[in-house]
Amino acid sequence: MNCEKAENYLSAYLDDMLDPQLHTEVAAHLDGCAQCSEVVTEYRRYDTLLANTPRVSPSAALHDRIFNSPEFAAILRQQARANEAHPSAPQPAERRSANRGSPPHWGRIALQTAAVFVILVGSALLLKQGLFHSGPSTARHGSTPVIGNPNPNDAPLAAGNRVVYEHDGALWSAPESGPGLAQRLTPSNVQVSSVWSVSPDGKYVVYAEAGSGRLHVIRADRQGDTPLSSASALCSGAGICSVHPALVWSPDGTRIAYQAADGTLHVVNADGTNDQAITTSTQGLAISPLWSQDSLRLAYIQVNNAEQSVWSYDLVNRRASQLAAHADPANLAAVVEQMFWLPDAQHPALTWATWDATSKTITGIFTRDLLQSNTVRLTPADAHVTAAGFTPKQGTGLWLVGITQNETPALATVSATQPGLTITNSAPGNAITGIYWSPTGNTAAIVSEDGELSLATQNGASLASSKLNGVTGVPAWSPDGTHLAAQISVGIVSMRISNGQPASITHLLLGEPLLANMTMLWAPDSQSIAITAASGTYLSSPDNGHTFKQVDTQTAAGPFGWSVAG
Amino acid sequence: MNLITGTAVAGRSLTDEAATKQSDSVRERASVAEARATEQAWSFERIYDEYKTPLYNYIYHLVGNREQADDLTQDTFLKAFKALPKMDANLKLSAWLYRIATNTAYDALRRRKLIAWLPWQDLDHEPADVESADPQETIGTSELVHAALKRMPHHYRAALLLYTQEGFSYAEIASTLNIAESGVKMYLSRARHSFREHYRALEQGGGVTK
């Protein structure tokens, strides 16, 4: 007997459930096979582990819930009647309830089960085929209980915060509060591309149709879907532009910047008027549009022959100016990894970090004051920077960087306006690969090469004593900076942060297979987080009694957005 | 409520060993309808007392949530009480109750795909956990067991739970899950294989350490 065959019998062998001949054969194999013996030993260990897992008992209240329930009283009455009428004959099960008046409670439960089934079937259709809009006409006229609106695209979605995401060529929207599940946001006759964006106030969603790239704006309550007539050339198909799909609302919500099929950037008013190209295709591909806080400028990267230059477009005098002919003049292969406007809107300045994919290092951090004529390199040329994170919340803007100095990782700060690097903490351990500031700028999450996440305060001078390990991907800060969610190897956890220290930890999703491109996004009120996993899409509120709902059986195909309906 | 009358008559004849160990009186018969109903209530109490913890524990491990386990245990007992008087006298009570529990839990697991806010208070952790040095302690063994079970296909999970936690024989598992005894061999083999894979993966996975 070989291992492959033996493996099928190990479990029954352990239970002594094999016939004697087979038992002897397996025993003989185990004698000579350490690997299979190990499996049997482990099975035995797991059996013990399972047998010894503490039993959980119901609360004492369950007794009264059962025996004082109307259902139990009905059972007693029914038995008394049955015993009177037919002292020994079995009673047929109740089957009348669905069609006659005044159904008994179990009948109601059966009805609810039927309703659940309808939801399940309806949603399965909805999810698999996008048929929510054009469901079978019998659903509208027949006696089948209709759950929700048979023509839901005509009905406004419930008001409140709603998470938005895309899969299967449609955008879906699910409410943060209440039991509501995901409903289709976009019309059933429109195929949606992966390019879409929620307006800054959350009230609108702009999206590009798949194929044509035509832009639509729809209200967050799925009313008033409007194609923007002139803006119809968004690069949404395959090809180079899909690598950097761009659709960005200006912070004041009046304009949308988008990338057209020819690689140029356009700006269009949110009502579809005044669509204009701000770059030309001869300059190459324009990517990564970034609005200034006052919505008056749009920074972007121009890519030509794989070299990147940094630009700003002034919407007042309608002029583009080149801020840096090369993102990193010392390394022409380096690409812009991060780019931010400095917080002082009166004094416009742009800062960016460049990345070299070959050496896997940040080759430099730069700032260009728009009122000055030259770009300033902030980090010393010989600094070995492995990660960088920017916050506009500290002074004139502050970078926190992970460096390696004499083969020892350390944290350092870099002012966004002054060259120089100040080491704040020498942290032995593995190289730092990610730095993520809380939105409030009080705490930064530091992720190292081996997946350890630690929390840094005082610009990296103080590190929390506890670490989270096994972290993959990018952690997600709540907008108020009180929670940090991270994907670890056994699932997704959320830490409540108090004074830069993890105060408690909650498992949001445990025992889920990991997704390579896991996305998470906290609601604007920081109460709930949208997460997606192989088994579906979820909303979780770690603080509000730790509620958790699965809004969709499908995985979100891309990032989340939060909208506000009503 | 006081449904215990002290009379040793009851409406059901139950031959299941587990049930009869403590329910000898349940074997006897009633003649008066009213008394019989009262006695049924009484035997319901006995059944509840005997099975509340094992059934609740089983359901809890199937669905992974205490609040839902409460609801489903209630559903299970009420379904059983309603159907019990109509059941054959040779009913194997234990396997039958677990079958109802299994079906009730499976149904809920199917429904859960789309419905409900579920509290996961049993997976919450207090600051002490963050300070813990050993990942196996942080995400404790029983939680690893729980998480590994959760990753398994639910019919394998049910078979493994019935065998290891409830001490069911292959024949009893077959009766409970409504499958052939040879199927139990296959279920348990795959269940153990699956549990081992998931448990090992979780054991080697990350946690919270100081």
Tab-separated table of C-alpha atoms in Angstrom, chain B:
chain	number	residue	atom	x	y	z
B	1	MET	CA	-44.653	27.802	35.169
B	2	ASN	CA	-45.150	24.529	36.859
B	3	LEU	CA	-45.834	21.665	34.517
B	4	ILE	CA	-44.254	18.989	36.622
B	5	THR	CA	-47.106	17.075	38.159
B	6	GLY	CA	-45.341	14.230	39.841
B	7	THR	CA	-47.349	11.581	38.030
B	8	ALA	CA	-45.141	9.079	36.322
B	9	VAL	CA	-47.110	8.828	33.111
B	10	ALA	CA	-46.042	10.230	29.814
B	11	GLY	CA	-47.098	10.318	26.222
B	12	ARG	CA	-44.070	8.989	24.460
B	13	SER	CA	-42.240	5.759	24.267
B	14	LEU	CA	-38.601	6.507	23.715
B	15	THR	CA	-36.116	3.781	23.179
B	16	ASP	CA	-33.038	5.842	22.682
B	17	GLU	CA	-30.510	4.847	25.281
B	18	ALA	CA	-29.285	8.322	26.002
B	19	ALA	CA	-32.786	9.561	26.562
B	20	THR	CA	-34.003	6.633	28.577
B	21	LYS	CA	-31.123	6.626	31.001
B	22	GLN	CA	-32.743	9.480	32.866
B	23	SER	CA	-36.266	9.196	31.530
B	24	ASP	CA	-37.634	5.839	32.527
B	25	SER	CA	-41.052	7.317	33.153
B	26	VAL	CA	-41.189	8.624	29.613
B	27	ARG	CA	-41.814	5.071	28.432
B	28	GLU	CA	-45.223	4.902	30.005
B	29	ARG	CA	-48.512	5.832	28.418
B	30	ALA	CA	-51.262	8.224	29.269
B	31	SER	CA	-54.943	7.637	28.813
B	32	VAL	CA	-56.541	10.983	29.512
B	33	ALA	CA	-55.926	13.595	26.852
B	34	GLU	CA	-55.475	16.548	29.193
B	35	ALA	CA	-53.145	14.705	31.466
B	36	ARG	CA	-51.239	13.480	28.490
B	37	ALA	CA	-50.631	16.987	27.202
B	38	THR	CA	-49.432	18.010	30.630
B	39	GLU	CA	-47.167	15.040	30.794
B	40	GLN	CA	-45.825	15.846	27.367
B	41	ALA	CA	-44.880	19.228	28.702
B	42	TRP	CA	-43.205	17.464	31.538
B	43	SER	CA	-41.252	15.166	29.251
B	44	PHE	CA	-40.380	18.192	27.135
B	45	GLU	CA	-38.779	19.669	30.247
B	46	ARG	CA	-36.810	16.492	30.798
B	47	ILE	CA	-35.654	16.414	27.206
B	48	TYR	CA	-34.676	20.057	27.405
B	49	ASP	CA	-32.681	19.537	30.584
B	50	GLU	CA	-30.846	16.619	29.145
B	51	TYR	CA	-30.059	18.034	25.724
B	52	LYS	CA	-29.841	21.786	26.189
B	53	THR	CA	-26.071	21.935	26.618
B	54	PRO	CA	-24.957	19.338	24.055
B	55	LEU	CA	-27.376	20.684	21.422
B	56	TYR	CA	-26.518	24.297	22.115
B	57	ASN	CA	-22.806	23.514	22.049
B	58	TYR	CA	-23.198	21.626	18.775
B	59	ILE	CA	-25.203	24.405	17.148
B	60	TYR	CA	-22.816	27.025	18.466
B	61	HIS	CA	-19.890	25.228	16.845
B	62	LEU	CA	-21.812	24.931	13.609
B	63	VAL	CA	-22.789	28.597	13.342
B	64	GLY	CA	-20.032	30.227	15.382
B	65	ASN	CA	-22.231	32.749	17.108
B	66	ARG	CA	-23.822	32.606	20.556
B	67	GLU	CA	-26.814	34.775	19.923
B	68	GLN	CA	-27.716	32.874	16.813
B	69	ALA	CA	-27.055	29.589	18.627
B	70	ASP	CA	-29.648	30.701	21.227
B	71	ASP	CA	-32.216	31.316	18.528
B	72	LEU	CA	-31.458	28.104	16.690
B	73	THR	CA	-31.494	26.008	19.867
B	74	GLN	CA	-34.914	27.449	20.634
B	75	ASP	CA	-36.063	26.632	17.084
B	76	THR	CA	-34.651	23.118	17.376
B	77	PHE	CA	-36.451	22.330	20.623
B	78	LEU	CA	-39.740	23.812	19.469
B	79	LYS	CA	-39.583	21.890	16.189
B	80	ALA	CA	-38.786	18.720	18.123
B	81	PHE	CA	-41.552	19.248	20.677
B	82	LYS	CA	-44.045	19.903	17.934
B	83	ALA	CA	-43.117	16.817	15.958
B	84	LEU	CA	-42.290	14.458	18.801
B	85	PRO	CA	-45.836	13.243	19.532
B	86	LYS	CA	-46.166	12.220	15.885
B	87	MET	CA	-42.931	10.318	15.756
B	88	ASP	CA	-42.572	6.588	15.643
B	89	ALA	CA	-42.207	4.895	19.000
B	90	ASN	CA	-38.847	3.454	18.005
B	91	LEU	CA	-37.403	6.891	17.408
B	92	LYS	CA	-33.755	7.317	18.288
B	93	LEU	CA	-34.286	10.547	20.149
B	94	SER	CA	-30.679	11.656	20.338
B	95	ALA	CA	-29.859	11.239	16.643
B	96	TRP	CA	-33.239	12.739	15.731
B	97	LEU	CA	-32.665	15.847	17.862
B	98	TYR	CA	-29.226	16.321	16.359
B	99	ARG	CA	-30.703	15.896	12.895
B	100	ILE	CA	-33.179	18.695	13.569
B	101	ALA	CA	-30.381	20.818	15.030
B	102	THR	CA	-28.177	20.131	12.005
B	103	ASN	CA	-30.893	21.016	9.520
B	104	THR	CA	-31.862	24.113	11.477
B	105	ALA	CA	-28.241	25.266	11.588
B	106	TYR	CA	-27.609	24.483	7.902
B	107	ASP	CA	-30.693	26.433	6.998
B	108	ALA	CA	-29.471	29.373	9.043
B	109	LEU	CA	-26.008	29.143	7.491
B	110	ARG	CA	-27.584	29.299	4.060
B	111	ARG	CA	-29.705	32.260	5.077
B	112	ARG	CA	-26.762	33.988	6.659
B	113	LYS	CA	-25.175	34.290	3.257
B	114	LEU	CA	-27.428	37.236	2.716
B	115	ILE	CA	-29.090	38.247	5.918
B	116	ALA	CA	-28.619	39.696	9.337
B	117	TRP	CA	-26.357	41.642	11.543
B	118	LEU	CA	-24.457	39.211	13.664
B	119	PRO	CA	-22.595	40.068	16.818
B	120	TRP	CA	-19.265	38.317	17.155
B	121	GLN	CA	-18.777	39.047	20.802
B	122	ASP	CA	-17.196	35.673	21.325
B	123	LEU	CA	-14.308	36.711	19.107
B	124	ASP	CA	-13.727	40.061	20.759
B	125	HIS	CA	-10.569	40.667	22.650
B	126	GLU	CA	-9.664	42.911	25.464
B	127	PRO	CA	-6.357	44.725	25.852
B	128	ALA	CA	-4.826	41.770	27.690
B	129	ASP	CA	-4.783	39.907	24.424
B	130	VAL	CA	-2.737	42.568	22.738
B	131	GLU	CA	-0.141	42.265	25.448
B	132	SER	CA	0.078	38.521	25.257
B	133	ALA	CA	3.382	37.147	24.102
B	134	ASP	CA	2.262	33.917	22.507
B	135	PRO	CA	0.214	34.112	19.329
B	136	GLN	CA	-1.341	30.757	20.177
B	137	GLU	CA	-2.570	32.258	23.395
B	138	THR	CA	-3.623	35.502	21.830
B	139	ILE	CA	-5.776	33.734	19.346
B	140	GLY	CA	-6.430	30.950	21.808
B	141	THR	CA	-6.519	27.285	21.034
B	142	SER	CA	-10.283	27.099	21.217
B	143	GLU	CA	-10.491	30.004	18.826
B	144	LEU	CA	-8.098	28.309	16.455
B	145	VAL	CA	-10.299	25.230	16.724
B	146	HIS	CA	-13.292	27.423	16.108
B	147	ALA	CA	-11.660	29.202	13.156
B	148	ALA	CA	-10.458	25.940	11.640
B	149	LEU	CA	-13.956	24.474	11.976
B	150	LYS	CA	-15.392	27.559	10.359
B	151	ARG	CA	-13.223	27.098	7.299
B	152	MET	CA	-14.419	23.538	6.765
B	153	PRO	CA	-17.340	22.535	4.579
B	154	HIS	CA	-20.258	22.425	7.005
B	155	HIS	CA	-21.278	18.798	6.474
B	156	TYR	CA	-17.752	17.620	7.275
B	157	ARG	CA	-17.766	19.956	10.261
B	158	ALA	CA	-21.006	18.418	11.543
B	159	ALA	CA	-19.610	14.875	11.204
B	160	LEU	CA	-16.410	15.785	13.020
B	161	LEU	CA	-18.285	17.537	15.826
B	162	LEU	CA	-20.695	14.644	16.293
B	163	TYR	CA	-17.840	12.155	16.444
B	164	THR	CA	-15.370	14.026	18.627
B	165	GLN	CA	-17.586	16.187	20.801
B	166	GLU	CA	-20.809	14.240	21.045
B	167	GLY	CA	-19.252	10.795	21.038
B	168	PHE	CA	-21.552	9.503	18.306
B	169	SER	CA	-20.875	6.176	16.637
B	170	TYR	CA	-20.598	5.910	12.863
B	171	ALA	CA	-24.140	4.495	12.806
B	172	GLU	CA	-25.488	7.397	14.843
B	173	ILE	CA	-23.754	9.937	12.622
B	174	ALA	CA	-25.196	8.194	9.568
B	175	SER	CA	-28.672	8.418	11.044
B	176	THR	CA	-28.243	12.044	12.120
B	177	LEU	CA	-26.830	13.312	8.851
B	178	ASN	CA	-29.085	11.019	6.836
B	179	ILE	CA	-26.203	9.387	4.979
B	180	ALA	CA	-24.915	5.828	4.628
B	181	GLU	CA	-22.410	4.489	7.125
B	182	SER	CA	-19.813	4.232	4.371
B	183	GLY	CA	-20.460	7.926	3.780
B	184	VAL	CA	-19.559	8.619	7.403
B	185	LYS	CA	-16.146	7.036	6.818
B	186	MET	CA	-15.604	9.365	3.885
B	187	TYR	CA	-16.984	12.414	5.714
B	188	LEU	CA	-14.765	11.846	8.747
B	189	SER	CA	-11.723	11.159	6.613
B	190	ARG	CA	-12.217	14.373	4.662
B	191	ALA	CA	-13.203	16.263	7.805
B	192	ARG	CA	-10.015	15.281	9.621
B	193	HIS	CA	-7.926	16.078	6.570
B	194	SER	CA	-9.625	19.439	6.178
B	195	PHE	CA	-9.413	20.299	9.873
B	196	ARG	CA	-5.726	19.409	9.937
B	197	GLU	CA	-4.978	21.604	6.911
B	198	HIS	CA	-6.836	24.596	8.303
B	199	TYR	CA	-5.641	24.216	11.859
B	200	ARG	CA	-2.008	23.952	10.778
B	201	ALA	CA	-2.361	26.968	8.525
B	202	LEU	CA	-3.914	28.975	11.354
B	203	GLU	CA	-1.329	27.787	13.852
B	204	GLN	CA	1.449	29.007	11.594
B	205	GLY	CA	-0.389	32.201	10.834
B	206	GLY	CA	-0.019	35.581	12.419
B	207	GLY	CA	-1.435	36.874	15.625
B	208	VAL	CA	-0.781	39.583	18.086
B	209	THR	CA	2.451	39.557	19.931
B	210	LYS	CA	4.356	41.850	22.135
